[in-house]
PDB file of C-alpha atoms in Angstrom:
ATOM      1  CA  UNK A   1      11.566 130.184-186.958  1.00  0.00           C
ATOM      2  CA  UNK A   2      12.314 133.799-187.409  1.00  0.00           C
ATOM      3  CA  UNK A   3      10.559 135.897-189.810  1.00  0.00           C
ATOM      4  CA  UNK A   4      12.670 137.859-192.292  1.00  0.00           C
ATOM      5  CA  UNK A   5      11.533 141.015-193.515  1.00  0.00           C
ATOM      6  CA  UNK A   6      11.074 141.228-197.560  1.00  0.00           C
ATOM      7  CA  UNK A   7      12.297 143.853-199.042  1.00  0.00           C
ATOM      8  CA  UNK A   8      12.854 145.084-202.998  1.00  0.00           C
ATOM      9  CA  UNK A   9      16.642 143.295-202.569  1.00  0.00           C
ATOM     10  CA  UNK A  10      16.479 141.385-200.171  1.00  0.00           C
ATOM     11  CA  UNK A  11      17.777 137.771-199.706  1.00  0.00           C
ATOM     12  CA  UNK A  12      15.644 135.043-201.450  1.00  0.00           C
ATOM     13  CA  UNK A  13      12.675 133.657-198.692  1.00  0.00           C
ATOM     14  CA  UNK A  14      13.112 130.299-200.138  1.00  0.00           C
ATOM     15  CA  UNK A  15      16.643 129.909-199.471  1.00  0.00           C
ATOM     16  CA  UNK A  16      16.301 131.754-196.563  1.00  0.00           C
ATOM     17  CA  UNK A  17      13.704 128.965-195.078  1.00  0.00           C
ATOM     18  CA  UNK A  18      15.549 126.210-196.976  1.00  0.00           C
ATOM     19  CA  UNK A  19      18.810 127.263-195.430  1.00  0.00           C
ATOM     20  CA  UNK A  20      17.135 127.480-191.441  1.00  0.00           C
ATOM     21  CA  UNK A  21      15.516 124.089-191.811  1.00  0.00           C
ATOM     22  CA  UNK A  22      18.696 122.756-192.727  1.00  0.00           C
ATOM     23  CA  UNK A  23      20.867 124.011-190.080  1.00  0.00           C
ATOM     24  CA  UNK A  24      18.185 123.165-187.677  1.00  0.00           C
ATOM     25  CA  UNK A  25      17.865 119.791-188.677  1.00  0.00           C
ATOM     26  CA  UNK A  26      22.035 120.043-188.482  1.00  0.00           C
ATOM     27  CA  UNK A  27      21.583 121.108-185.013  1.00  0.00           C
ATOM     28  CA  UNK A  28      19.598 118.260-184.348  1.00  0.00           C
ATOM     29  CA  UNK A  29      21.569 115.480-185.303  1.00  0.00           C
ATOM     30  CA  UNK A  30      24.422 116.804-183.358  1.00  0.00           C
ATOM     31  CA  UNK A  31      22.291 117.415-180.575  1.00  0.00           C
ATOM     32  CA  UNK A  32      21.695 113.464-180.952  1.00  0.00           C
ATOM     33  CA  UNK A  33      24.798 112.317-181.367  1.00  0.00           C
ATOM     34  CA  UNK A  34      26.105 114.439-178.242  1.00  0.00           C
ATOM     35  CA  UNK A  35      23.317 113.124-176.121  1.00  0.00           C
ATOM     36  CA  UNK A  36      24.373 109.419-177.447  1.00  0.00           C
ATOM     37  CA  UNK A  37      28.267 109.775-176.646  1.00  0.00           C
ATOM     38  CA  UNK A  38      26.926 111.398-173.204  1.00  0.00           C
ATOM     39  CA  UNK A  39      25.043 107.896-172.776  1.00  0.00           C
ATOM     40  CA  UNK A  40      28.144 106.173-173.618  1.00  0.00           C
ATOM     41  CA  UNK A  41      30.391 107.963-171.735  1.00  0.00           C
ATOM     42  CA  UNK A  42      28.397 107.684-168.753  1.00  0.00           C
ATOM     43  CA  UNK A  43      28.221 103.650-169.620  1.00  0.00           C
ATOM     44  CA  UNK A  44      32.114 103.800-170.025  1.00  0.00           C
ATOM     45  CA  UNK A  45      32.439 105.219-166.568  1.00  0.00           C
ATOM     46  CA  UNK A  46      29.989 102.541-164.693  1.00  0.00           C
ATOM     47  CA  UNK A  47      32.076 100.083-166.742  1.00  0.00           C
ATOM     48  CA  UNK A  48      35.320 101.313-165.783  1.00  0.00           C
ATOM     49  CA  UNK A  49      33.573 101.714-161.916  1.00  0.00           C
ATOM     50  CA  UNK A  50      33.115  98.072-161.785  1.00  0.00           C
ATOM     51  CA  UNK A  51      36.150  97.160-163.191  1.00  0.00           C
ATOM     52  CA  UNK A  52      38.183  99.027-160.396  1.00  0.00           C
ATOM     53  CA  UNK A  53      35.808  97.473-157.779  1.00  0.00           C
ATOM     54  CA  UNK A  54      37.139  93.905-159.381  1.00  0.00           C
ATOM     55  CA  UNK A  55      40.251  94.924-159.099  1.00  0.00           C
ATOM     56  CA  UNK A  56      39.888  96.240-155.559  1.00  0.00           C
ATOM     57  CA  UNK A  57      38.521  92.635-154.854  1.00  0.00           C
ATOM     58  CA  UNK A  58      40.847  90.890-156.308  1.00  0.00           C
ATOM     59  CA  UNK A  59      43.955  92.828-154.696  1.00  0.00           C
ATOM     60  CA  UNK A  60      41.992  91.892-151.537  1.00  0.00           C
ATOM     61  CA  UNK A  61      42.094  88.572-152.338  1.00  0.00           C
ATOM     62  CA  UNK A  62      45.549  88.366-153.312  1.00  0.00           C
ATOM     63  CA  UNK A  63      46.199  90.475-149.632  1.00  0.00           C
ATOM     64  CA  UNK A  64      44.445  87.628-148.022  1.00  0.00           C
ATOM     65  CA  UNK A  65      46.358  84.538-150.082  1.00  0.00           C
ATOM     66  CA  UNK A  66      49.783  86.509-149.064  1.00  0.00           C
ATOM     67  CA  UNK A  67      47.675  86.220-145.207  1.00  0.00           C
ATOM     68  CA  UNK A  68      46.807  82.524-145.099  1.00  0.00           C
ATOM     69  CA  UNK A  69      50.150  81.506-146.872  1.00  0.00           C
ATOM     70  CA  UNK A  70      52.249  83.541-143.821  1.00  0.00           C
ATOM     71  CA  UNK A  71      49.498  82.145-141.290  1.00  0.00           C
ATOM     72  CA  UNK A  72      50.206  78.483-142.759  1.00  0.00           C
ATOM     73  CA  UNK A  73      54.098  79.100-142.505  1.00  0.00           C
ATOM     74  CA  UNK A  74      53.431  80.430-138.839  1.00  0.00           C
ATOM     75  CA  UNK A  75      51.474  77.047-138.076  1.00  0.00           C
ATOM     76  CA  UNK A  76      54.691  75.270-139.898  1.00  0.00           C
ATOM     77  CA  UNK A  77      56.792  76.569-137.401  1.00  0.00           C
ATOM     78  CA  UNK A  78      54.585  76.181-134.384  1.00  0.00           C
ATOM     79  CA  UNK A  79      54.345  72.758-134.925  1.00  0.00           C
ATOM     80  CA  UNK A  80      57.948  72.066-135.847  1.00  0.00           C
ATOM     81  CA  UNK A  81      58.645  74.133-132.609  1.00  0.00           C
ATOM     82  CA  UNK A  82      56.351  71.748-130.583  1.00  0.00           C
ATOM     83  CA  UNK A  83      57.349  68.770-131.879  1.00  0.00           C
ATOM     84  CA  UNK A  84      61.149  69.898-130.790  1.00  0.00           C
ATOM     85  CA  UNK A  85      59.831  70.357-127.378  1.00  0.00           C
ATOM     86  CA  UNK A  86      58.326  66.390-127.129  1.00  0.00           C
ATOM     87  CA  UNK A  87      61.367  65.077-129.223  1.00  0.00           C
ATOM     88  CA  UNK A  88      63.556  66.268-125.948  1.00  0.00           C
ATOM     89  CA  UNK A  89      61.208  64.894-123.625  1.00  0.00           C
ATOM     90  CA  UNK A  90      59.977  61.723-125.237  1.00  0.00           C
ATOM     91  CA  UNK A  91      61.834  58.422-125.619  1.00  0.00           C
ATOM     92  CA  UNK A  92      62.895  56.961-128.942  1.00  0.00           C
ATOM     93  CA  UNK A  93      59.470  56.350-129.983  1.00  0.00           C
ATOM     94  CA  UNK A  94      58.220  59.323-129.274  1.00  0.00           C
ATOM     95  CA  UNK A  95      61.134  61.190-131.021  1.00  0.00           C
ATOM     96  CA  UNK A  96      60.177  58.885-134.640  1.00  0.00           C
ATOM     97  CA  UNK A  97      56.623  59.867-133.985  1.00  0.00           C
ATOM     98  CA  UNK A  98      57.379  63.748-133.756  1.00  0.00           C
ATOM     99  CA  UNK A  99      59.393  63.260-136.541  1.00  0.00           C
ATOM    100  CA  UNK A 100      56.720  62.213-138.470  1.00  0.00           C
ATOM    101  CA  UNK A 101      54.342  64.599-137.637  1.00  0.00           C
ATOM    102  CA  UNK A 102      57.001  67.632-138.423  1.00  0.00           C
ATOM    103  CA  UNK A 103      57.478  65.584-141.440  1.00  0.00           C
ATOM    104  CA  UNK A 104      53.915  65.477-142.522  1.00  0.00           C
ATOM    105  CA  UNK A 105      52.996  68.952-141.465  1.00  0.00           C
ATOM    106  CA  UNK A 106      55.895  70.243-143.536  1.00  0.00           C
ATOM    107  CA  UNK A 107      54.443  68.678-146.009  1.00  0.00           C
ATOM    108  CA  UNK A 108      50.884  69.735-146.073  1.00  0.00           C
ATOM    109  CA  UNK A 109      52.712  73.051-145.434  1.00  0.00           C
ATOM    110  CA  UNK A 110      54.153  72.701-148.809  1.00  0.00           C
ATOM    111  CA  UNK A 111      51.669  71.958-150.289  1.00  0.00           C
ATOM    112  CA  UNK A 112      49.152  74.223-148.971  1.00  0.00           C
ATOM    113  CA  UNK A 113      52.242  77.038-149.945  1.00  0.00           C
ATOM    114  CA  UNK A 114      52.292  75.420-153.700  1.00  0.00           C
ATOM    115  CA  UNK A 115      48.644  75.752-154.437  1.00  0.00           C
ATOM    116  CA  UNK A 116      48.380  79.554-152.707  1.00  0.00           C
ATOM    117  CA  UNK A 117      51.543  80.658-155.200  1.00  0.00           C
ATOM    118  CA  UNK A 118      49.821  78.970-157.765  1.00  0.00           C
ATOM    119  CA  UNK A 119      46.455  80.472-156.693  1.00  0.00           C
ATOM    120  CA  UNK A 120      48.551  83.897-156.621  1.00  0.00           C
ATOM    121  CA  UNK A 121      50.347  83.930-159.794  1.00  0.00           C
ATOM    122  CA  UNK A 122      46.717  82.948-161.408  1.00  0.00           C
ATOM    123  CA  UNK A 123      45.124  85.971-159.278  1.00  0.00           C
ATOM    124  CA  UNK A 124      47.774  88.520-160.277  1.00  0.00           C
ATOM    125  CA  UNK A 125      47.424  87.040-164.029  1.00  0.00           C
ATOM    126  CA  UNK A 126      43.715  88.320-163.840  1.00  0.00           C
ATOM    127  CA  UNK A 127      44.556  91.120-162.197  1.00  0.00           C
ATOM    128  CA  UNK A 128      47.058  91.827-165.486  1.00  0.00           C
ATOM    129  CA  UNK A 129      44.162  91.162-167.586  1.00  0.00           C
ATOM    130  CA  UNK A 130      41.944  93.430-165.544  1.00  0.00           C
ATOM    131  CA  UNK A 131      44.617  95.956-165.940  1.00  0.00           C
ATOM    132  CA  UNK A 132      44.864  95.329-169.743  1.00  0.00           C
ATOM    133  CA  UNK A 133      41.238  95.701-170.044  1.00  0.00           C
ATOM    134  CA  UNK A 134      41.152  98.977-167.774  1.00  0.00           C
ATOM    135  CA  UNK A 135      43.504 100.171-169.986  1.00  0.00           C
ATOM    136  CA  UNK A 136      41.514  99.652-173.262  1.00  0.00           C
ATOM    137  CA  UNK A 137      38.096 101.281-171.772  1.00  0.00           C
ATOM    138  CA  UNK A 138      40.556 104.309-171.088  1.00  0.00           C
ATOM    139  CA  UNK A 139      41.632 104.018-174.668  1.00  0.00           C
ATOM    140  CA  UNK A 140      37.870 103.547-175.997  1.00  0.00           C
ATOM    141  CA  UNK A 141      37.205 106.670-173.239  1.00  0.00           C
ATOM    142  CA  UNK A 142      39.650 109.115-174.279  1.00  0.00           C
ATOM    143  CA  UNK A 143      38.254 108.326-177.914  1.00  0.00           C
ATOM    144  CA  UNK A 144      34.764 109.017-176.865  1.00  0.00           C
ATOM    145  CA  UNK A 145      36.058 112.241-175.414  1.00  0.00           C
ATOM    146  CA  UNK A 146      36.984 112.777-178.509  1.00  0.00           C
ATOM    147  CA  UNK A 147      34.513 112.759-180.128  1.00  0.00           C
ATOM    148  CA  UNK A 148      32.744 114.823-177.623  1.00  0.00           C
ATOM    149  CA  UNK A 149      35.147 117.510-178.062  1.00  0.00           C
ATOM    150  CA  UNK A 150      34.349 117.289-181.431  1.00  0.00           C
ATOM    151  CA  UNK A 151      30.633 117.467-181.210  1.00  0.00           C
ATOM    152  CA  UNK A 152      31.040 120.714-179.038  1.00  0.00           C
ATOM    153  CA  UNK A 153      32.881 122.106-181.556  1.00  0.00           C
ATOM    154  CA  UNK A 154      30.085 121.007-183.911  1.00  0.00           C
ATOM    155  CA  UNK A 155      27.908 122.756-181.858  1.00  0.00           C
ATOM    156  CA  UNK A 156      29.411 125.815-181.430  1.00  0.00           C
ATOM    157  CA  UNK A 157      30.002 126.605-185.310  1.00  0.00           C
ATOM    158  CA  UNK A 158      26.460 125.548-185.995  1.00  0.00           C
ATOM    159  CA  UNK A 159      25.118 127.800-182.545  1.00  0.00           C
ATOM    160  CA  UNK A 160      27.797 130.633-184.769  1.00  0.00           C
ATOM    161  CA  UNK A 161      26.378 130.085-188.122  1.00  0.00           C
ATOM    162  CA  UNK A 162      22.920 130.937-186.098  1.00  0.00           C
ATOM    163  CA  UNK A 163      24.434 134.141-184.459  1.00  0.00           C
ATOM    164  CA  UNK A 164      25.633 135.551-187.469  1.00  0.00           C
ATOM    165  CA  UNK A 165      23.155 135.798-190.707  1.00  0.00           C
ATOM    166  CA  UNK A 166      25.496 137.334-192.933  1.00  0.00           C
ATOM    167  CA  UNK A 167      28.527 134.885-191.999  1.00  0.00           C
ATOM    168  CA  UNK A 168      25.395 132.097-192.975  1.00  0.00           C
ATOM    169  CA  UNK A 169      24.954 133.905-196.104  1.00  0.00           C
ATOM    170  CA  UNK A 170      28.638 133.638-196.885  1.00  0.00           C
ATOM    171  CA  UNK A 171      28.910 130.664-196.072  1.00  0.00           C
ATOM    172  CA  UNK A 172      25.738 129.163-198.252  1.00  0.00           C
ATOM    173  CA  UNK A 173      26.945 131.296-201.437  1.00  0.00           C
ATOM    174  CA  UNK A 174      30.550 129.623-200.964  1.00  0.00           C
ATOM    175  CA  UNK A 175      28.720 126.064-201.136  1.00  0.00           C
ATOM    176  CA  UNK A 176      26.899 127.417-204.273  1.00  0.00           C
ATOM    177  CA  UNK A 177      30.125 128.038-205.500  1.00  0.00           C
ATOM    178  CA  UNK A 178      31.635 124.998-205.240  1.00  0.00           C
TER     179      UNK A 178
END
């Protein structure tokens, strides 16, 4: 704490020293509430980090659905393709037997194709929720930025008020005042 020099008119010591304690303990405060937005800022961010790296896992997911459903459509056609080649070479028998195998690999196509669009729309609805929720820790984020800013500026009229005694002085005789 500085010392003030006393002189015949001079400012009061009292309110002097009452005045620097309180703007230190001021200073203080906003010193802790800056370090705890910093904290949860910083918490925001591994929040938001982890939420992208879901994302990124479950657009990887959805990549390989898309994948398996084109692989099982590929299969599909192999097998109808195959069975085309026996039906021409086979007797009657043969044909009715191809026939059913086209019939039930079409099938199990189908529904192998059903469950990976339903497993897709139910991916890309968590992905929309993912996004929803991405978009709220923004929100919360650009709030806490806020209120950063707003510390700072805290900060630098209280770091002012420090700088300048007599702008203090005014200052303390206006909250007298009023």
């Amino acid at each position: 704490m500085p010392d003030f020099k006393r002189v015949i008119r001079g400012y009061e010591p009292e309110a002097v020293d009452q005045a620097w304690a309180e703007t230190d303990h001021q200073l203080s405060e906003a010193n802790a509430a800056n370090k705890e937005l910093r904290l949860q800022i910083n918490n925001l961010r591994e929040q938001n980090t982890e939420w992208g790296n879901r994302l990124k896992s479950y657009e990887t997911m959805e990549s390989d659905l898309r994948d398996a459903l084109l692989s099982a459509q590929r299969v599909a056609n192999q097998i109808r393709e195959e069975a085309d080649k026996h039906a021409e070479t086979l007797i009657k028998s043969a044909r009715d037997e191809s026939d059913a195998i086209i019939s039930e690999a079409n099938r199990l196509a189908e529904e192998r194709k059903t469950e990976m669009e339903a497993d897709l729309v139910e991916k890309r609805h968590e992905i929309i929720q993912l996004q929803e929720e991405i978009k709220a820790l923004i929100t919360k984020k650009d709030e806490l930025q806020n209120l950063v800013e707003q510390s700072i500026q805290h900060l630098e009229i209280v770091q002012n008020l420090l700088g300048n005694p007599s702008q203090t002085q005014t200052l303390l005789q206006q909250e007298k005042g009023s």
